[in-house]
Coordinates of C-alpha atoms in Angstrom, one line a residue:
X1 CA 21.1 177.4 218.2
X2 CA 17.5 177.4 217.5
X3 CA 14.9 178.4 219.6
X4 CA 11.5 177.5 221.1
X5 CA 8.4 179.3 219.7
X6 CA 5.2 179.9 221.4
X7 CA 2.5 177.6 220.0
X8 CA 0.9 179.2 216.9
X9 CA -2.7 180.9 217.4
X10 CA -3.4 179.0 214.2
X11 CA -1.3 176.2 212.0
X12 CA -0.7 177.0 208.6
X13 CA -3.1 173.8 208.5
X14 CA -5.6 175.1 210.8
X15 CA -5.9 178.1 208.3
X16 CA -6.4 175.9 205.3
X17 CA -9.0 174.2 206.6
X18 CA -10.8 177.7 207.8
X19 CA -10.0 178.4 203.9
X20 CA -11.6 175.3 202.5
X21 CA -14.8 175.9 204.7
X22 CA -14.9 179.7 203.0
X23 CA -14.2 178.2 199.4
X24 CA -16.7 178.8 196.6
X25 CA -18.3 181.3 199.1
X26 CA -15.7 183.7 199.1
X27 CA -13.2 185.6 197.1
X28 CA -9.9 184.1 198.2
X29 CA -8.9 187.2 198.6
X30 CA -11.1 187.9 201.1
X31 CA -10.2 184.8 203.1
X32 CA -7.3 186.5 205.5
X33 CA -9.6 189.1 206.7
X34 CA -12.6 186.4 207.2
X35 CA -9.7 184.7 209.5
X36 CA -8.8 187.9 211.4
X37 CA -12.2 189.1 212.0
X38 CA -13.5 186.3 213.3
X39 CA -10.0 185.4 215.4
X40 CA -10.1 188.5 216.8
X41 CA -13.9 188.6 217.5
X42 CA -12.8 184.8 219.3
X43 CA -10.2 186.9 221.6
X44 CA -12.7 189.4 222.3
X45 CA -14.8 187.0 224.1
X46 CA -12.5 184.9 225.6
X47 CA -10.9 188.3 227.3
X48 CA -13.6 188.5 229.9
X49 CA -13.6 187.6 233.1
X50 CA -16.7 185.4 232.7
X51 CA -16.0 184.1 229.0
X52 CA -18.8 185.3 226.8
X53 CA -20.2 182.6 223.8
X54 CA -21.0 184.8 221.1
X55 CA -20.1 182.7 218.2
X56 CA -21.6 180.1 219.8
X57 CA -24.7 181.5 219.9
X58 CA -24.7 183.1 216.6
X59 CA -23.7 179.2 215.2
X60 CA -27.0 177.8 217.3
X61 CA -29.4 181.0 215.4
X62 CA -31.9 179.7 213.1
X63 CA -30.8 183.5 211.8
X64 CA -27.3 183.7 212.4
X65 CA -26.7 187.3 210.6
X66 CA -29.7 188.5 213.0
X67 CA -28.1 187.1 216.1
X68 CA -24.6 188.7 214.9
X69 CA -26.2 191.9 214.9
X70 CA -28.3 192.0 218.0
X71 CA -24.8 190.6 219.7
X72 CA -23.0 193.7 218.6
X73 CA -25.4 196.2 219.0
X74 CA -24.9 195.4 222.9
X75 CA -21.8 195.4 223.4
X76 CA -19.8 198.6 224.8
X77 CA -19.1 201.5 222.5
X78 CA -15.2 201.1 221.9
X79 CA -16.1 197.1 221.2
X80 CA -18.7 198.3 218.6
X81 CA -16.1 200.7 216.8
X82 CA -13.6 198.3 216.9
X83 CA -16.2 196.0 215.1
X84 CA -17.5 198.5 212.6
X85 CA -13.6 199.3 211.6
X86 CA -14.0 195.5 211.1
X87 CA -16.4 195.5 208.7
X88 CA -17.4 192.6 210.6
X89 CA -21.1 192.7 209.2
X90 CA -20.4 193.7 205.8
X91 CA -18.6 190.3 205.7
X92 CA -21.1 188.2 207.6
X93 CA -23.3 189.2 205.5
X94 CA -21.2 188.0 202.4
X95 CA -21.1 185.0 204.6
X96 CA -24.7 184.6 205.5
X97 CA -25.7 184.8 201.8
X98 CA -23.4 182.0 200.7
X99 CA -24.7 179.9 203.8
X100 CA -21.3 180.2 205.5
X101 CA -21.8 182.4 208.9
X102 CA -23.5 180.1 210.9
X103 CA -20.9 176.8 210.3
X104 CA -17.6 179.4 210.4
X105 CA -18.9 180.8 213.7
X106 CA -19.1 177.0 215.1
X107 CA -15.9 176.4 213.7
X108 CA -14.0 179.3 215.7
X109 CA -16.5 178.6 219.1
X110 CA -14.6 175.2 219.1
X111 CA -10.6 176.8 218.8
X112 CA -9.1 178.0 222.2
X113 CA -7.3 181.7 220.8
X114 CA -7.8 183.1 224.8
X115 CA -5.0 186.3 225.3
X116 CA -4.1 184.4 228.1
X117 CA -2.7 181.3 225.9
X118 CA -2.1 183.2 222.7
X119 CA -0.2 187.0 222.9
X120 CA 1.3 189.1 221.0
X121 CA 4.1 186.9 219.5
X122 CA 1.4 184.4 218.5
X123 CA -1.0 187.3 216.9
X124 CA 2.2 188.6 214.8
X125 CA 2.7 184.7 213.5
X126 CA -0.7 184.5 212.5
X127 CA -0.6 187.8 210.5
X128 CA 2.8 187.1 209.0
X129 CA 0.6 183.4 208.0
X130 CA -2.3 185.6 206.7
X131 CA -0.1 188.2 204.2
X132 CA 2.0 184.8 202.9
X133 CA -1.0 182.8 202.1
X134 CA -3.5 185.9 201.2
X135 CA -2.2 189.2 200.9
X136 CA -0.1 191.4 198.0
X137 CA 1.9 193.7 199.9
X138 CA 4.3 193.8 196.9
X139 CA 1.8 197.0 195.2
X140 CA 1.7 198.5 198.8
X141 CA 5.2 198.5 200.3
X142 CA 3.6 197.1 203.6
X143 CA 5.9 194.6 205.4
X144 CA 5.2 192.6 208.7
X145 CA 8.1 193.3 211.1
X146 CA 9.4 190.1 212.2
X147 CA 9.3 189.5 215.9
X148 CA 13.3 189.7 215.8
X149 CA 13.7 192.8 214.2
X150 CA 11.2 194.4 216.4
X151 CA 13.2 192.9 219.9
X152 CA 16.4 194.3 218.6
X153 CA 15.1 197.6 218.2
X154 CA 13.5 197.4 220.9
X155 CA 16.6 196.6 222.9
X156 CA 18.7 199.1 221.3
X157 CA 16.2 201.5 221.3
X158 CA 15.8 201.1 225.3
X159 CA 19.6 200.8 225.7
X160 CA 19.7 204.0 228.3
X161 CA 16.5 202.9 230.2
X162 CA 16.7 200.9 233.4
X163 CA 14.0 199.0 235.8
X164 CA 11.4 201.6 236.8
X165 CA 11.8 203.9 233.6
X166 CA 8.5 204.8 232.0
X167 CA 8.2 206.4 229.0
X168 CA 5.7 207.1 226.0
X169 CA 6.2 204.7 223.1
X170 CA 5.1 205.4 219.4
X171 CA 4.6 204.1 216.0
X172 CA 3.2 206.4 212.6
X173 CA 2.8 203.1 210.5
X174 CA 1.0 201.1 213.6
X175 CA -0.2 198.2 211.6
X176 CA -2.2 195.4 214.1
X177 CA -0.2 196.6 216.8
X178 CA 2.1 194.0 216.3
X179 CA 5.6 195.7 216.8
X180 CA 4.1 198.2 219.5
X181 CA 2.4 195.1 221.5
X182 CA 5.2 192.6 221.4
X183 CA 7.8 195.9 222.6
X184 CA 5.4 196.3 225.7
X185 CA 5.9 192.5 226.2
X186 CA 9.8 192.6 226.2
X187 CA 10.1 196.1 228.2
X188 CA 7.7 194.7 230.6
X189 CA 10.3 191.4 231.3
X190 CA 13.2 194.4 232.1
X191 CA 10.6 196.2 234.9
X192 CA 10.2 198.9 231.7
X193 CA 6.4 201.1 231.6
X194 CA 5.9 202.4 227.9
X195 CA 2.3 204.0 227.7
X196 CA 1.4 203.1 223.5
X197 CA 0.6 205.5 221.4
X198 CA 0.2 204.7 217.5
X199 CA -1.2 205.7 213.6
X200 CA -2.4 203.4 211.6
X201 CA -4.2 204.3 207.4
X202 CA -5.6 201.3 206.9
X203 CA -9.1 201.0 208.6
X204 CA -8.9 197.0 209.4
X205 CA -5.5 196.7 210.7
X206 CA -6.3 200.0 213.0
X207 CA -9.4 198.0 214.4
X208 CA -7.0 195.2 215.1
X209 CA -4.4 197.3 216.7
X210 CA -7.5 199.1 218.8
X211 CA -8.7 195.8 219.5
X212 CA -5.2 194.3 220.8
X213 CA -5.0 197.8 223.2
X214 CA -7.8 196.7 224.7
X215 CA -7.4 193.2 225.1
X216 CA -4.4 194.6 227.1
X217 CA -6.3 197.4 228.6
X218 CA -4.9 199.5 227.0
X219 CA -6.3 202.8 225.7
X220 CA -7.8 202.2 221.9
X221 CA -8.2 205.7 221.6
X222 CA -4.4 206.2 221.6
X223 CA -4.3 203.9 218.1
X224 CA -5.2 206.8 215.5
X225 CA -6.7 206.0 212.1
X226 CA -5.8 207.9 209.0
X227 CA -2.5 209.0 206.6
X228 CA 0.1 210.2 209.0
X229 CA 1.7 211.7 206.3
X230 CA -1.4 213.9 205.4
X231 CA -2.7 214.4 208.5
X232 CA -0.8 213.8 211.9
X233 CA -3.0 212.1 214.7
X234 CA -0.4 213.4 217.4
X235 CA 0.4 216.5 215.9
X236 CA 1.8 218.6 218.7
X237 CA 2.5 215.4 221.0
X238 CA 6.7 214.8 221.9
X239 CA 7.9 211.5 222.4
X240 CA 10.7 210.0 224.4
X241 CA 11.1 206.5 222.6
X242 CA 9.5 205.5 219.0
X243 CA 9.5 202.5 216.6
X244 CA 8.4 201.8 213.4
X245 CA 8.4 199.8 210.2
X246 CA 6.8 202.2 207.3
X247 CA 5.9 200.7 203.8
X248 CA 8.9 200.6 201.4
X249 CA 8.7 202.5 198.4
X250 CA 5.5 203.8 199.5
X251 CA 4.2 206.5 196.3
X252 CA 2.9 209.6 197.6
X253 CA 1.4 211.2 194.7
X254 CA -1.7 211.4 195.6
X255 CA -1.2 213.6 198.9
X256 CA 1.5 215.6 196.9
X257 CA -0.5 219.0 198.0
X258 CA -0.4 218.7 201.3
X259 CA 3.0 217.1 201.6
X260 CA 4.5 219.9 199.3
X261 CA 2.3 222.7 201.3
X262 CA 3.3 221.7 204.4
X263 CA 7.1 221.5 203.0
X264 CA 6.5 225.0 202.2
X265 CA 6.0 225.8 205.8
X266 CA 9.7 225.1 206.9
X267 CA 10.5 224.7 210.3
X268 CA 7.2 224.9 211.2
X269 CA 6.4 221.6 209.6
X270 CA 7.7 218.1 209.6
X271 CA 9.1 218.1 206.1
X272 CA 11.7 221.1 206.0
X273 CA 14.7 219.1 205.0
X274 CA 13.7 217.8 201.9
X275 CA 11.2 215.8 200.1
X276 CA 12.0 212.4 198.2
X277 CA 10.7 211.4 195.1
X278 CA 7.5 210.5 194.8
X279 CA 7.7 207.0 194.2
X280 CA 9.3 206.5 197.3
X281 CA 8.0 208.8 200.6
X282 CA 10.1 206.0 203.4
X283 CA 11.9 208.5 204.3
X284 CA 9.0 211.0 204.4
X285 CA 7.9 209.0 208.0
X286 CA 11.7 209.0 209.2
X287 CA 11.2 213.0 209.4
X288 CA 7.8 212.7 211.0
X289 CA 9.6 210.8 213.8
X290 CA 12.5 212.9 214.2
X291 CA 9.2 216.1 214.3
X292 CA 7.4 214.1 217.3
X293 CA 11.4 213.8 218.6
X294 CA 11.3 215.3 222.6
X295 CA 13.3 218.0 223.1
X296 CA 17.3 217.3 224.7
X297 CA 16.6 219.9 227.4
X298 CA 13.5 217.5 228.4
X299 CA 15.6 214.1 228.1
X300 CA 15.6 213.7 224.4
X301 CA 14.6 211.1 222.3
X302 CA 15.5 207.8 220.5
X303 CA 13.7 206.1 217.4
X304 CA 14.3 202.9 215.8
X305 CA 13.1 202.3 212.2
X306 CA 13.6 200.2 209.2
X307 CA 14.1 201.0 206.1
X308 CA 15.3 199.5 202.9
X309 CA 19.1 200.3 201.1
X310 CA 17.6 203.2 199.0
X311 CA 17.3 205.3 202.1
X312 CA 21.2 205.4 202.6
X313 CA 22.2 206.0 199.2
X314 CA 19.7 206.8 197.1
X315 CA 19.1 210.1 195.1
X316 CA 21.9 212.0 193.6
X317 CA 23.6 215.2 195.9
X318 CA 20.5 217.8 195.0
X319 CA 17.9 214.9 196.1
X320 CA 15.5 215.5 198.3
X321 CA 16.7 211.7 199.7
X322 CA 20.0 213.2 200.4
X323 CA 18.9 216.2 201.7
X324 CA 17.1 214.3 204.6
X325 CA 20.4 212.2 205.5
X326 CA 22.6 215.3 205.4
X327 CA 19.8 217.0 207.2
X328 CA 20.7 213.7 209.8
X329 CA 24.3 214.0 210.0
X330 CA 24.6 217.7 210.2
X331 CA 22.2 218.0 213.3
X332 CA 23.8 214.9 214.6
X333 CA 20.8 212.7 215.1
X334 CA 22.3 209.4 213.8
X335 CA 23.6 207.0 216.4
X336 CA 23.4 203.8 214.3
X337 CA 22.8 202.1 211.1
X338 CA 22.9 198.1 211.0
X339 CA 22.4 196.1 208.1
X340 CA 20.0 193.1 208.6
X341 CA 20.4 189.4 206.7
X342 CA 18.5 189.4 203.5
X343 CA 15.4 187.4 203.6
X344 CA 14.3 187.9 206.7
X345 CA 10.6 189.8 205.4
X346 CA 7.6 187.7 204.4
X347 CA 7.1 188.7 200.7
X348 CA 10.5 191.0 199.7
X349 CA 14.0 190.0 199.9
X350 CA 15.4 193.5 199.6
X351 CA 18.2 194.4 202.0
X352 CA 16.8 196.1 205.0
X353 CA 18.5 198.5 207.6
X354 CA 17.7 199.6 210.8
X355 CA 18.3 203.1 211.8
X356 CA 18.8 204.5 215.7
X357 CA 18.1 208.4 216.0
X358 CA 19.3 209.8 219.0
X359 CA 19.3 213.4 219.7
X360 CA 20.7 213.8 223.0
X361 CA 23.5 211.3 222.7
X362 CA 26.7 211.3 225.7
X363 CA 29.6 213.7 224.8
X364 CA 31.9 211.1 223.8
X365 CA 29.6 209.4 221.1
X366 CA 28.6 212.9 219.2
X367 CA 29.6 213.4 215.9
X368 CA 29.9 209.7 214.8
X369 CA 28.0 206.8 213.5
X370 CA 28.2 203.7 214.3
X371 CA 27.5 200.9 211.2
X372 CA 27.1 197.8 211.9
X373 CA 27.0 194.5 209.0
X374 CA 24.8 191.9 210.5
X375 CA 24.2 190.3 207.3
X376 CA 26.4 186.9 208.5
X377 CA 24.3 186.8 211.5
X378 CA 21.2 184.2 210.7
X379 CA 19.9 180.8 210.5
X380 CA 17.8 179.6 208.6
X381 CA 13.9 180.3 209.5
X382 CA 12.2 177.3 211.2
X383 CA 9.2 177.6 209.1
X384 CA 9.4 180.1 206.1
X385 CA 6.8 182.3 204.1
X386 CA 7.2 184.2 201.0
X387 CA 10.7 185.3 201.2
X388 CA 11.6 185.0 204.7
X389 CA 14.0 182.2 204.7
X390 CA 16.2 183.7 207.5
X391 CA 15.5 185.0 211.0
X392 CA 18.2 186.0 213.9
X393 CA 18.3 184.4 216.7
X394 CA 18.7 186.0 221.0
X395 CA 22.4 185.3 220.4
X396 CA 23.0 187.2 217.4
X397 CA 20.7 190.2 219.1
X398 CA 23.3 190.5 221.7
X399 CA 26.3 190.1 219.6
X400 CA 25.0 193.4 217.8
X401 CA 23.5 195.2 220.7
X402 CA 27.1 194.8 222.0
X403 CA 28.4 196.3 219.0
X404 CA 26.4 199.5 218.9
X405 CA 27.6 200.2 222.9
X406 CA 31.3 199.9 222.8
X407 CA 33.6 202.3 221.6
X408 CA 36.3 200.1 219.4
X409 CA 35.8 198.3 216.0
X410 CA 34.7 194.8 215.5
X411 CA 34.8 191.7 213.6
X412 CA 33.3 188.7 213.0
X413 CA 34.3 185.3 212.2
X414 CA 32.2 183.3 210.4
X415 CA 32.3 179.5 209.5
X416 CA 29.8 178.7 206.4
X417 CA 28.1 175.5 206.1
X418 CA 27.0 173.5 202.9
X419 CA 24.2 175.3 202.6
X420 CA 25.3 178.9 203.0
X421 CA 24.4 179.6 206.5
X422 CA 26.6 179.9 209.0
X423 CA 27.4 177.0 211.3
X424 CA 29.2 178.8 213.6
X425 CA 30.7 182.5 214.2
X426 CA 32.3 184.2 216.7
X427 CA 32.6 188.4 216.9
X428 CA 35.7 189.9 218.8
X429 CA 37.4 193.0 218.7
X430 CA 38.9 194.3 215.6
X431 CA 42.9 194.6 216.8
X432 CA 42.3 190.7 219.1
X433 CA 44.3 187.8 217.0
X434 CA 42.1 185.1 215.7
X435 CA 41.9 182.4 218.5
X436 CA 43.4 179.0 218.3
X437 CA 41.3 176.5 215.9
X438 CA 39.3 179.4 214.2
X439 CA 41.6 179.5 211.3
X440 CA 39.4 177.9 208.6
X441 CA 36.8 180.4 209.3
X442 CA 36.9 183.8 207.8
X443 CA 37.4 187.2 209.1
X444 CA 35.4 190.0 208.1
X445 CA 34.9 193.4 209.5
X446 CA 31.8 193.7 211.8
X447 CA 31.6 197.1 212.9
X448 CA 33.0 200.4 212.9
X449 CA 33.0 204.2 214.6
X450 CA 32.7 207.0 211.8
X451 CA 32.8 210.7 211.9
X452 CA 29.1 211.5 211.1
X453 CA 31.0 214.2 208.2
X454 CA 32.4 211.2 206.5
X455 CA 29.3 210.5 205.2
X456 CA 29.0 213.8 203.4
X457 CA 30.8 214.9 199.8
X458 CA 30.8 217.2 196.6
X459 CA 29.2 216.7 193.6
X460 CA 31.4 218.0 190.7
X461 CA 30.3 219.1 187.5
X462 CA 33.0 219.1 184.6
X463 CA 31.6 219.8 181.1
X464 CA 33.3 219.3 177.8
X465 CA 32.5 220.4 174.5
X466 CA 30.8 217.9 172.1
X467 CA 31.1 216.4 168.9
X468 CA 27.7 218.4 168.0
X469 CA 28.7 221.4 169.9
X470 CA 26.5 221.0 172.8
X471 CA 28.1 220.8 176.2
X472 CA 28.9 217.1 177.8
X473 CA 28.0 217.3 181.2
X474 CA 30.4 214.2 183.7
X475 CA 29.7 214.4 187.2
X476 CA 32.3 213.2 189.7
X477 CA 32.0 212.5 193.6
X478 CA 35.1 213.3 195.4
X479 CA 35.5 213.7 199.5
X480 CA 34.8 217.2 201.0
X481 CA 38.2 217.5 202.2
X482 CA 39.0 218.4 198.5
X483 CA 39.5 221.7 197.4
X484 CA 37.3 221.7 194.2
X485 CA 38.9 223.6 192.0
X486 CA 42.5 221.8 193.6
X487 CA 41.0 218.8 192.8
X488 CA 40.0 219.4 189.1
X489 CA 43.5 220.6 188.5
X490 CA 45.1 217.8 189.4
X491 CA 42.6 215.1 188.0
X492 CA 40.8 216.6 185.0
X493 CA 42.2 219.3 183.6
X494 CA 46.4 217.3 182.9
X495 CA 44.2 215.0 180.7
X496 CA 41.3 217.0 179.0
X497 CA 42.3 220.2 178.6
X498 CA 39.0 221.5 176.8
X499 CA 37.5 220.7 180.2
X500 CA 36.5 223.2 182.4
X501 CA 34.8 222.7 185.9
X502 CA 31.3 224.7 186.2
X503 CA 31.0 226.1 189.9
X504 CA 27.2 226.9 189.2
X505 CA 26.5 223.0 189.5
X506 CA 28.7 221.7 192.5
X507 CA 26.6 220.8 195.3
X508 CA 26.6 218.6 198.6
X509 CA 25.3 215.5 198.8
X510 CA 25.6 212.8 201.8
X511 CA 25.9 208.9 201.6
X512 CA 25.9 206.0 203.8
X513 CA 27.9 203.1 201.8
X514 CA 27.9 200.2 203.7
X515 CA 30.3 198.5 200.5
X516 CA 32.5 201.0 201.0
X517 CA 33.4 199.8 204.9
X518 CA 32.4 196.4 204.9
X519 CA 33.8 195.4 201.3
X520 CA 34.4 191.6 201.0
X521 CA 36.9 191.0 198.5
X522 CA 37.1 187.0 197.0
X523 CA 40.2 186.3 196.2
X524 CA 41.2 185.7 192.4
X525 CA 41.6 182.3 191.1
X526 CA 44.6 181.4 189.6
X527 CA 44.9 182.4 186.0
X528 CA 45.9 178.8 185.4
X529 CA 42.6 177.2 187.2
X530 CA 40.9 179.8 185.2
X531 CA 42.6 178.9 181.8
X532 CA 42.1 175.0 182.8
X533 CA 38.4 175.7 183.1
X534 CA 38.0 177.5 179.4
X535 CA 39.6 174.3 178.1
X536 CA 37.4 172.1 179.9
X537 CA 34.5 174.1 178.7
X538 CA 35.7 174.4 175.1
X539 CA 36.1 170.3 174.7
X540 CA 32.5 170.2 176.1
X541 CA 31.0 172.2 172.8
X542 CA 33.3 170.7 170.7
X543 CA 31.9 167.6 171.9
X544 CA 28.3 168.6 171.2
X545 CA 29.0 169.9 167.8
X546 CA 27.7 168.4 164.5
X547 CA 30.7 166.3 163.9
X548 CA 32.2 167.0 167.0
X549 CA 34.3 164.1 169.0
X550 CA 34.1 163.7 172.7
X551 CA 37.2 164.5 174.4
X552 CA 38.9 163.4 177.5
X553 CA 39.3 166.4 180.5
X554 CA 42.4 167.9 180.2

């Protein structure tokens, strides 16, 4: 069932026609941050009590850069270093010198984008709007966090808090303040405090974030700006609840030193289980969160975060990348894993997981991990940029947050439509029959408990002399409940007996597979359909051959 969205803050038509006003003055790629500054400079005024008309009057100037600057030079401190983050005057002048400033400011003094009409959801829409039509986050890994991804973290996040909790809530990779804004909206409907804490590298997003904290009167100063990775704005701080949505593949290269230095420390930094290769530091932020983790003995903590599939399997047994996740399951920190729909990012269609760390879980849920596929669970997105052609919906939220509470195995069943999404589905428990009139619709597993040790297995080394000479190195996974050398004698050595397992090499590696537990098999076709098919084919070439004759079907 779809449902209702809050009016946009601006149309994908409204932004056009801000972009057609800006073109031949302005690098297009300049145009999304012309839009935010000046949307956000909109909200600023409209905040007030007593509505302020500063674009107004700068659109009335005969100097409009001069009135721009005598504006902001009054305003309050925080305002003026949420406007100098901005670069609001480094663009106006850009603007100013093509003869823009003066008819953009009109233009925005005319559009109603008050706080009170437009929140958080309707910021986010704009910015996912802005990074379709403007941005390249392809080079930088950066991804907006659509608003459904961030409720169901939110939600499952929250699970143990009721009415009247309060708690600290934080994100490394802050952005505009999107995810962390839209979470205070939902845990506000529930009777939920969260005070927001947040770190952000890029200087404009940072100002927006800032600027959306104090729109809500909020603290700005709490929104950090810099490389959490290299240097920790809350180093020392403990959280009780965290979110977060890091860049994908994010390359690290260029802070290599003080990443590998502060490896170096152990325990006594954030990166003592392992580093990942450099191409890819994702999971370099998951261990910042599970540092700035509270303590169980003070309540313990619970993070949310998203990550792409390289983060559960990724890296062979000696990688850094499967260090961290045995790291993970060893110390009993993963509660959850669900896999999202694909498409449901603007500008990647990679699969995408949510992760929920929890290390002070009940007695009766230690040790294992729940997985959950929600990759069924979508409809088609009601107006889609870049890649996101899919979004879930309240209904599907549920049907997962219910699977990651209950202690039994579930399934799904799913009826596809003409188009590939589903037209209707239904999850129930894994042992329940399939209910009357649901037999045309088909059954697939939707979740399931595992032992958190499952996830964990040797990596065998077998060598075998070469045609040259030189050694031929095969390596071969096998469960950790096999004796190694038990193992090779029954599988290697009956068939190769020049082989010889080398001890020196075996090591332990850890995997999350969601194919392995939610497999979908299609059945085989008939080898007669199949060998009707070749013929039909066949007669078609013949047919287009120099000479050829067309031929009737078989």
């Amino acid at each position: 069932m779809a449902e209702a969205r809050p009016p946009p803050l601006l149309s994908a038509a409204a932004i056009w026609r801000v972009a057609d006003l800006l073109r031949g003055g302005m690098e297009p790629a300049e145009y999304g941050p012309v839009i935010l500054v000046f949307t956000m400079l909109r909200r600023l005024e409209l905040s007030r009590a007593r509505p302020a008309r500063w674009l107004d009057a700068v659109a009335r100037a005969p100097d409009p850069l001069a009135c721009l600057d005598r504006l902001t030079n009054r305003l309050p401190g925080v305002v003026r270093d949420i406007i100098s983050q901005l670069e609001v005057m480094p663009l106006a002048r850009r603007l100013a010198r093509a003869d823009l400033l003066g008819g953009l400011a009109a233009h925005f003094t005319a559009l109603d984008l008050s706080p009170a009409r437009h929140g958080t959801e309707a910021m986010a829409r704009l910015f996912e709007e802005l990074v379709h039509h403007f941005a390249d986050t392809r080079r930088t890994g950066a991804h907006f966090t659509p608003p459904e991804v961030t409720d169901l973290m939110v939600d499952l996040v929250f699970a143990p808090d009721g009415p009247g909790a309060r708690h600290n809530l934080y994100d490394p990779a802050a952005g505009t303040g999107a995810l962390l804004g839209r979470a205070a909206d939902r845990l506000r409907q529930r009777g939920i405090t969260v005070d927001l804490f947040g770190q952000e590298i890029s200087h404009r997003a940072c100002a927006l974030c800032r600027a959306d904290m104090l729109l809500r009167g909020r603290a700005p100063g709490q929104i950090v700006c810099g490389d959490t990775l290299a240097h920790d704005g809350h180093a020392g701080r403990r959280f009780a609840r965290m979110l977060s949505n890091p860049p994908f593949g994010l390359d690290w290269r260029h802070i290599r030193a003080a990443i590998q230095a502060e490896h170096a420390q152990g325990h006594a930094g954030r990166f003592a289980p392992g580093l990942p290769r450099v191409a890819d530091g994702s999971m370099l932020f998951m261990l910042h969160l599970v540092a700035h983790m509270r303590s169980p003995r003070a309540g313990g903590a619970r993070i949310g975060v998203v990550t792409h599939g390289a983060a559960l399997t990724g890296g062979s047994a000696d990688s850094g990348e499967s260090a961290i996740r045995r790291y993970l399951v060893e110390h009993d920190l993963i509660d959850a894993v669900i896999a999202l729909p694909a498409d449901m990012f603007v500008n990647t269609g990679i699969a995408t997981y949510v992760w929920i760390l929890d290390n002070n879980r009940p007695a009766a849920r230690r040790g294992t991990v729940r997985l959950v596929d929600a990759t069924g669970l979508w409809q088609r997105a009601l107006s889609g940029g870049g890649e996101k052609r899919r979004e879930m919906t309240s209904y599907h939220i549920d049907a997962v947050l219910r699977a990651c509470t209950v202690d039994a195995a579930m399934d799904v069943l799913l009826r596809d439509g003409a188009d590939g999404a589903p037209v209707a589905w239904q999850v129930l428990a894994h042992d329940a029959p399939t209910p009357d009139g649901a037999a045309d619709m088909r059954r697939t597993p939707f979740s399931c408990l595992l032992p958190g040790r499952e996830f964990l297995y040797r990596s065998l080394m077998v060598t075998r002399p070469g045609r040259d000479g030189a050694p031929v190195r095969t390596a071969f996974r096998v469960g950790m409940e096999h004796d190694p050398q038990a193992w090779f004698s029954q599988m290697i050595r009956p068939y190769d007996p020049d082989a010889r397992l080398d001890t020196t090499r075996t090591a332990t590696g850890c995997a999350i597979s969601f194919a392995r537990y939610f497999h979908h098999p299609v059945p085989l076709r008939p080898l007669q359909e199949i060998e009707a098919d070749l013929r039909r084919s066949m007669a078609r070439l013949v047919a287009l051959m120099p000479g050829g004759e067309p031929t009737a079907d078989p």
